[in-house]
Amino acid sequence: MPAERAGYTVTMFLIDTSPSMGTIRAVDGENQSVEMTNLEWGLQFVKLKVQEMIFNGRKTDQCGVIVFGSEETQNIVNAANGGYENVLEYIPIAQPNASTIAKIDALQPSTTSGDPIDALIVGVETQARYLANKKTWTRKVVIVTDGESPIEVEDWEATVNKMDSLNVILTIVGIDFDDEELPYRESNKSNIKRTNEQFYKTLTSSMKSGIVGTCAYALQETNLPDIKIVRSVLMGTILRIGDVDARSDEALELSVKASKCTSLARPKSWKKFALRVNAAADAMAIDEDEETTGNAVYAQLKLRSEYYVDRNAEEMKKTKTENDKETKKTENLEKVEKEDLVRGFKYGTTYAPCPDGQFPKLRTRKGIDICGFFPSKNFRRELSMGEVQYIWADPSSPQQQVALSSIAKAMAEKKVMAIARWVSRDEMDPKMGVLTPVLLDNVDCLLWSQMPFADDVRKYTFASLDHLINKKGEVLTEHPYLPTEGQLEAMDKFVDAMDLMDAGDKDEEGNRLAWFDTTQSFNPAIHRVKQAMFHCAIVNDITTNPLPPPHPELTKYFEPPKRVLKRSRDAIEDCKSVFNIKEVPKRAAKAKKDGHAHAQDDDDNMLLLDRKRPLESSRSQMSVVEPALSSTAEKVPAPEEDSETEDEDEEDLLDKKKPMTPPAQNRNGGPLPTPARSVSPSVDPGRAPGRIIGNTYPLEDFQKNIAQGDVVTKAVEDLSAVIEEVVMRPFGSRRTKEMLECMIVLRKTCLEEDEIDAWNSFVGGLKEKCLSKPGNPDFWKAVQEVGRDLSLISKQEAKKYGGESHINENESGEVRLLDCLNCKT
C-alpha cells in the first residue's frame, strides 16, 4: 500500500439510522449525565472527524456520507442495477465545511432498517468512481452502527477482496460493542447484536487494513493529542565549501535539497467580539441571562490604525522634574495621515528615519556556505532557535549523494559541526546556523539549525552564591548564606531521590524505564484549545453538554510520579531538619488612611543577593548614603564607621532593600491609590559596593550626596573613580559630554570645599591614563578644548576660596601638567 500523505484522502462515513439507533441513553459527562440517542452519540464521532478535516483546511481532505436504514433509496448502484434498498447518498464527496456538520446534525432515526453490507458496497463503489485512477489517494470507510439490524452475509468475501484491491481502510465504530482495552462488556446483549458483532470482527480480521471498536473508546481517542507527520516539499539550493569565485580549484559546490525536519505548531488565533448596540448584518446574537430580555448582539472587532503626534512631548520632557513623575500629559494630539509618515528604525534611544522604507541590503547569493568547523562538544544547545531542516543530496544525482555522504561521514568521524551561512533566495537576508551530520540506515544527510548572531546574545553577570566578602574585604567561609557540608549532603540526596530516569513503567525484561518522554509530551495550549473548538462545533447546547475533561495523555506529566514522591519523602524531611525550614505566616496588609490596602505579594520578602563585584574596590569603607526619595523626605545622616558593630563588619555586601517610594499626594493631601509595586522595573544605579556614586547617573548621585554635607571627601573620591572607569571603557566616547559635565561640577565642588589637591591629583592621573595605550586620547583632547573650566586649580584661584595649591597660574592654563606634579602635591 502506498505511503499515506497529508490530505489526499477520501473518507466515506456509513451511518446507521435504523429504529434501534433512536434508543435513549445516558452519557456521563465531567459533572453530570446527558441523555441522548444512540444516533446522536455515534454522530459525535463522525462530526469530530469532519471537524478535523475542516480544522486542517486541506482541499485534498474530503469526505462523503451514506445513510443506511433510510426511508428513501438513492445511490449509484441502485440507479444502475437496482436493489440496495434503504441506502441513501446523503452528502456527496467534497471538501467538508460548516454546512456538512449541520447536515449531519439533522439526521434522525427512521422507521426502516438497512443492511450495512449494502451500504459498504455502495460506499466503496461511490468512492472508487470518484477517485477513478488516483491510486495514490488514501481510501477510508467508517461504519457507525449499533449492530441491531439484520445483515445479509452471503458473498462477503468478494467485498473484502474488492476493498483489499483498492487498499481501503475499514473502521467499524459500534455502539456499546465489547472492548477489552477500554474495558467494557455490555450486559443483556441481544442475540442478533452478538452475532453481528462477531461477524464484524471476522470481516475486519480478513482485511489488510480493518479494525472494529466501541464508540466510547473511539470518542476518547479523538481527543488524544497527536503529532501529524507529513512529507515536506523539497526545496533546491546550493551547498558551498570554500570560495568558488576566487579559488574555484579549492572550492566545492553541491546541489542539495532542503526539507523541514520539525515544524512549529501554534494554537488557532482568537477573534475578538464586542457588544454592539445596533445590530448589523455581520453581528452575532447571544442569549442573555434570564433577568434581561432580548438578545445581546456581538460583532467582530476589526483592526484600524490611526496616527497621532504630540507636539509638546519634548517641552513636557524638559520641564518634568523628579518629584513630578505622575504629571499627566496634555491631550494636545494632532492626527496625521499614514502617507505623511516616514518609516524609521530604532537605534539605541532614538529612531533612524528611512524614507525609502528599507536601508540598502547586503548583496547576497542563494545557497548554503560553510564558513568553518568546530568540535561538537562546544555546541551550545540552548542557543538553537527556530525550526530544524534536513539537507539532502539531489535525489537524481548519485555523484552529489556520494559527495554529501562523504562530508557527513567525515564530520561524524571527526566529531565536528559546521558553521554555515544560509541565504534562501538572492538578495535575501542571510541566516547563520550550524550543520550536524546524521547517518541514517540508507542515506546520510545534514541537519540545519539556525543560531543567533553574536550581537543578539545578551550576557548577564550575577553575584556569586558561594563566594561572599564582608565590608573589610575578607572572604567569608561561614555565613548563613553559605551552605554547610551537612546541608550539601542532604540536598544531594534529595536531588538523587528525584531522579526520573528509573521512575517509569517496566519493560519486558522488568527494567524501569524513564518516566518522561519528549515525544509523548504534548502542549496543552494547542490540544486543549483544539478540543474545546471541536466540542463546541458538535454539540447544540454547551450548558447541558459541557466540555469533557482532557485526555489522560495530555495531563499525565502534570503531576510527579508516585514512585519518586515516595522515594524522596525521607530526603525532604532531612532537608527540612538540616535547613531548619519553618512556615512563615503571611503578614497582614496594613490599612491605609483612605481605606485602600495593597495586596501582599509572596515575593516581597525575597532576599536579593548583591550585584557583581567591581573590578577595583574603593579603599574607603564608609557606608553608602541612599539618595533622598523626594524633596519632602527626611534626610538620614550616614552612620559613622566607628559606630559599626562587629556583626555589621561580618555582614557580606548585600544590597539593602530600598524603602518603597511613598505614594504621591493629590490635591487634597491624601495619598493616591497606587499599586504597591511599580509597573516598570527600577533602573540599576550601577553603584558598586562601598561607593556612594553609581555609574548610571553619576552627576545626580554626586549632587545628592554633596547636599548631605558630611560626605564631600567620599563623594569626590568616588566620582573621580567613576569618571576614570567610564572614560576607559569601550565605547566610552558615547558619554563624553556627560563626563565633561561631571568634571566641571567636580572641579567647582573641589574648589569650594577645599578638595583642591584631590582635583589636581585626579586630573594628572586622568591624563596619564588617557594618553597611554589603549587609553582614550580623544577624551583628553575634549578636556583641553574646554580649557579653563577643567584646568588645574592654581594658587591664585585657591586663595580666593581660602584654600591652598602648589600649582602656578602658568601651569594650570590650558590643562598642561608637569612631570613633577606628584612631587609638588
PDB file of N, CA, C and O in Angstrom, residues 341-371:
ATOM      1  N   LEU A 341       3.883  60.014   6.974  1.00  0.00           N
ATOM      2  CA  LEU A 341       4.864  59.442   7.897  1.00  0.00           C
ATOM      3  C   LEU A 341       6.050  58.873   7.132  1.00  0.00           C
ATOM      4  O   LEU A 341       5.941  58.496   5.956  1.00  0.00           O
ATOM      5  N   VAL A 342       7.166  58.801   7.815  1.00  0.00           N
ATOM      6  CA  VAL A 342       8.391  58.218   7.271  1.00  0.00           C
ATOM      7  C   VAL A 342       8.777  57.041   8.142  1.00  0.00           C
ATOM      8  O   VAL A 342       8.806  57.168   9.376  1.00  0.00           O
ATOM      9  N   ARG A 343       9.061  55.942   7.537  1.00  0.00           N
ATOM     10  CA  ARG A 343       9.433  54.748   8.291  1.00  0.00           C
ATOM     11  C   ARG A 343      10.780  54.954   8.952  1.00  0.00           C
ATOM     12  O   ARG A 343      11.698  55.520   8.364  1.00  0.00           O
ATOM     13  N   GLY A 344      10.889  54.509  10.194  1.00  0.00           N
ATOM     14  CA  GLY A 344      12.141  54.633  10.938  1.00  0.00           C
ATOM     15  C   GLY A 344      12.451  53.368  11.702  1.00  0.00           C
ATOM     16  O   GLY A 344      11.565  52.560  12.003  1.00  0.00           O
ATOM     17  N   PHE A 345      13.717  53.173  12.004  1.00  0.00           N
ATOM     18  CA  PHE A 345      14.178  52.000  12.748  1.00  0.00           C
ATOM     19  C   PHE A 345      14.816  52.467  14.047  1.00  0.00           C
ATOM     20  O   PHE A 345      15.552  53.463  14.074  1.00  0.00           O
ATOM     21  N   LYS A 346      14.526  51.758  15.121  1.00  0.00           N
ATOM     22  CA  LYS A 346      15.052  52.137  16.421  1.00  0.00           C
ATOM     23  C   LYS A 346      16.547  51.868  16.479  1.00  0.00           C
ATOM     24  O   LYS A 346      17.017  50.781  16.149  1.00  0.00           O
ATOM     25  N   TYR A 347      17.289  52.866  16.926  1.00  0.00           N
ATOM     26  CA  TYR A 347      18.742  52.756  17.076  1.00  0.00           C
ATOM     27  C   TYR A 347      19.097  53.355  18.424  1.00  0.00           C
ATOM     28  O   TYR A 347      19.164  54.576  18.584  1.00  0.00           O
ATOM     29  N   GLY A 348      19.289  52.484  19.403  1.00  0.00           N
ATOM     30  CA  GLY A 348      19.536  52.979  20.763  1.00  0.00           C
ATOM     31  C   GLY A 348      18.270  53.585  21.330  1.00  0.00           C
ATOM     32  O   GLY A 348      17.228  52.944  21.392  1.00  0.00           O
ATOM     33  N   THR A 349      18.351  54.845  21.752  1.00  0.00           N
ATOM     34  CA  THR A 349      17.200  55.544  22.302  1.00  0.00           C
ATOM     35  C   THR A 349      16.533  56.444  21.279  1.00  0.00           C
ATOM     36  O   THR A 349      15.582  57.154  21.610  1.00  0.00           O
ATOM     37  N   THR A 350      17.013  56.438  20.047  1.00  0.00           N
ATOM     38  CA  THR A 350      16.444  57.284  19.006  1.00  0.00           C
ATOM     39  C   THR A 350      15.973  56.419  17.846  1.00  0.00           C
ATOM     40  O   THR A 350      16.115  55.201  17.855  1.00  0.00           O
ATOM     41  N   TYR A 351      15.437  57.075  16.845  1.00  0.00           N
ATOM     42  CA  TYR A 351      14.968  56.397  15.646  1.00  0.00           C
ATOM     43  C   TYR A 351      15.696  56.967  14.438  1.00  0.00           C
ATOM     44  O   TYR A 351      15.835  58.187  14.292  1.00  0.00           O
ATOM     45  N   ALA A 352      16.133  56.074  13.575  1.00  0.00           N
ATOM     46  CA  ALA A 352      16.822  56.480  12.351  1.00  0.00           C
ATOM     47  C   ALA A 352      15.810  56.460  11.209  1.00  0.00           C
ATOM     48  O   ALA A 352      15.275  55.393  10.865  1.00  0.00           O
ATOM     49  N   PRO A 353      15.493  57.639  10.621  1.00  0.00           N
ATOM     50  CA  PRO A 353      14.494  57.667   9.538  1.00  0.00           C
ATOM     51  C   PRO A 353      15.005  56.994   8.279  1.00  0.00           C
ATOM     52  O   PRO A 353      16.191  57.027   7.964  1.00  0.00           O
ATOM     53  N   CYS A 354      14.092  56.369   7.583  1.00  0.00           N
ATOM     54  CA  CYS A 354      14.438  55.686   6.334  1.00  0.00           C
ATOM     55  C   CYS A 354      13.346  56.002   5.317  1.00  0.00           C
ATOM     56  O   CYS A 354      12.330  55.301   5.246  1.00  0.00           O
ATOM     57  N   PRO A 355      13.479  57.062   4.546  1.00  0.00           N
ATOM     58  CA  PRO A 355      12.416  57.468   3.612  1.00  0.00           C
ATOM     59  C   PRO A 355      12.055  56.386   2.600  1.00  0.00           C
ATOM     60  O   PRO A 355      10.907  56.285   2.188  1.00  0.00           O
ATOM     61  N   ASP A 356      13.026  55.585   2.194  1.00  0.00           N
ATOM     62  CA  ASP A 356      12.759  54.543   1.198  1.00  0.00           C
ATOM     63  C   ASP A 356      12.075  53.325   1.784  1.00  0.00           C
ATOM     64  O   ASP A 356      11.718  52.406   1.034  1.00  0.00           O
ATOM     65  N   GLY A 357      11.918  53.297   3.096  1.00  0.00           N
ATOM     66  CA  GLY A 357      11.275  52.162   3.740  1.00  0.00           C
ATOM     67  C   GLY A 357      12.213  51.042   4.098  1.00  0.00           C
ATOM     68  O   GLY A 357      11.859  50.158   4.872  1.00  0.00           O
ATOM     69  N   GLN A 358      13.408  51.026   3.575  1.00  0.00           N
ATOM     70  CA  GLN A 358      14.361  49.959   3.861  1.00  0.00           C
ATOM     71  C   GLN A 358      15.754  50.454   3.512  1.00  0.00           C
ATOM     72  O   GLN A 358      15.964  51.080   2.472  1.00  0.00           O
ATOM     73  N   PHE A 359      16.723  50.195   4.396  1.00  0.00           N
ATOM     74  CA  PHE A 359      18.099  50.553   4.117  1.00  0.00           C
ATOM     75  C   PHE A 359      18.681  49.614   3.056  1.00  0.00           C
ATOM     76  O   PHE A 359      18.170  48.504   2.857  1.00  0.00           O
ATOM     77  N   PRO A 360      19.719  50.028   2.368  1.00  0.00           N
ATOM     78  CA  PRO A 360      20.316  49.147   1.346  1.00  0.00           C
ATOM     79  C   PRO A 360      20.725  47.805   1.946  1.00  0.00           C
ATOM     80  O   PRO A 360      21.345  47.738   3.007  1.00  0.00           O
ATOM     81  N   LYS A 361      20.338  46.748   1.284  1.00  0.00           N
ATOM     82  CA  LYS A 361      20.608  45.406   1.784  1.00  0.00           C
ATOM     83  C   LYS A 361      21.981  44.920   1.344  1.00  0.00           C
ATOM     84  O   LYS A 361      22.549  45.398   0.361  1.00  0.00           O
ATOM     85  N   LEU A 362      22.468  43.950   2.073  1.00  0.00           N
ATOM     86  CA  LEU A 362      23.718  43.297   1.709  1.00  0.00           C
ATOM     87  C   LEU A 362      23.493  42.441   0.471  1.00  0.00           C
ATOM     88  O   LEU A 362      22.518  41.691   0.389  1.00  0.00           O
ATOM     89  N   ARG A 363      24.377  42.556  -0.496  1.00  0.00           N
ATOM     90  CA  ARG A 363      24.259  41.748  -1.717  1.00  0.00           C
ATOM     91  C   ARG A 363      24.568  40.303  -1.374  1.00  0.00           C
ATOM     92  O   ARG A 363      25.686  39.965  -0.964  1.00  0.00           O
ATOM     93  N   THR A 364      23.597  39.462  -1.530  1.00  0.00           N
ATOM     94  CA  THR A 364      23.749  38.051  -1.162  1.00  0.00           C
ATOM     95  C   THR A 364      23.388  37.166  -2.344  1.00  0.00           C
ATOM     96  O   THR A 364      22.713  37.586  -3.291  1.00  0.00           O
ATOM     97  N   ARG A 365      23.843  35.915  -2.267  1.00  0.00           N
ATOM     98  CA  ARG A 365      23.598  34.933  -3.315  1.00  0.00           C
ATOM     99  C   ARG A 365      23.001  33.678  -2.687  1.00  0.00           C
ATOM    100  O   ARG A 365      23.399  33.254  -1.594  1.00  0.00           O
ATOM    101  N   LYS A 366      22.030  33.113  -3.341  1.00  0.00           N
ATOM    102  CA  LYS A 366      21.333  31.944  -2.827  1.00  0.00           C
ATOM    103  C   LYS A 366      22.302  30.792  -2.597  1.00  0.00           C
ATOM    104  O   LYS A 366      23.176  30.514  -3.424  1.00  0.00           O
ATOM    105  N   GLY A 367      22.131  30.123  -1.448  1.00  0.00           N
ATOM    106  CA  GLY A 367      22.951  28.955  -1.153  1.00  0.00           C
ATOM    107  C   GLY A 367      23.321  28.861   0.312  1.00  0.00           C
ATOM    108  O   GLY A 367      23.015  29.745   1.113  1.00  0.00           O
ATOM    109  N   ILE A 368      23.972  27.753   0.642  1.00  0.00           N
ATOM    110  CA  ILE A 368      24.459  27.493   1.996  1.00  0.00           C
ATOM    111  C   ILE A 368      25.984  27.445   1.930  1.00  0.00           C
ATOM    112  O   ILE A 368      26.552  26.551   1.285  1.00  0.00           O
ATOM    113  N   ASP A 369      26.644  28.401   2.562  1.00  0.00           N
ATOM    114  CA  ASP A 369      28.104  28.475   2.562  1.00  0.00           C
ATOM    115  C   ASP A 369      28.643  28.012   3.907  1.00  0.00           C
ATOM    116  O   ASP A 369      28.270  28.567   4.956  1.00  0.00           O
ATOM    117  N   ILE A 370      29.497  27.003   3.888  1.00  0.00           N
ATOM    118  CA  ILE A 370      30.137  26.523   5.109  1.00  0.00           C
ATOM    119  C   ILE A 370      31.330  27.418   5.408  1.00  0.00           C
ATOM    120  O   ILE A 370      32.253  27.545   4.600  1.00  0.00           O
ATOM    121  N   CYS A 371      31.303  28.060   6.584  1.00  0.00           N
ATOM    122  CA  CYS A 371      32.350  29.013   6.972  1.00  0.00           C
ATOM    123  C   CYS A 371      33.473  28.362   7.762  1.00  0.00           C
ATOM    124  O   CYS A 371      34.581  28.906   7.826  1.00  0.00           O
TER     125      CYS A 371
END
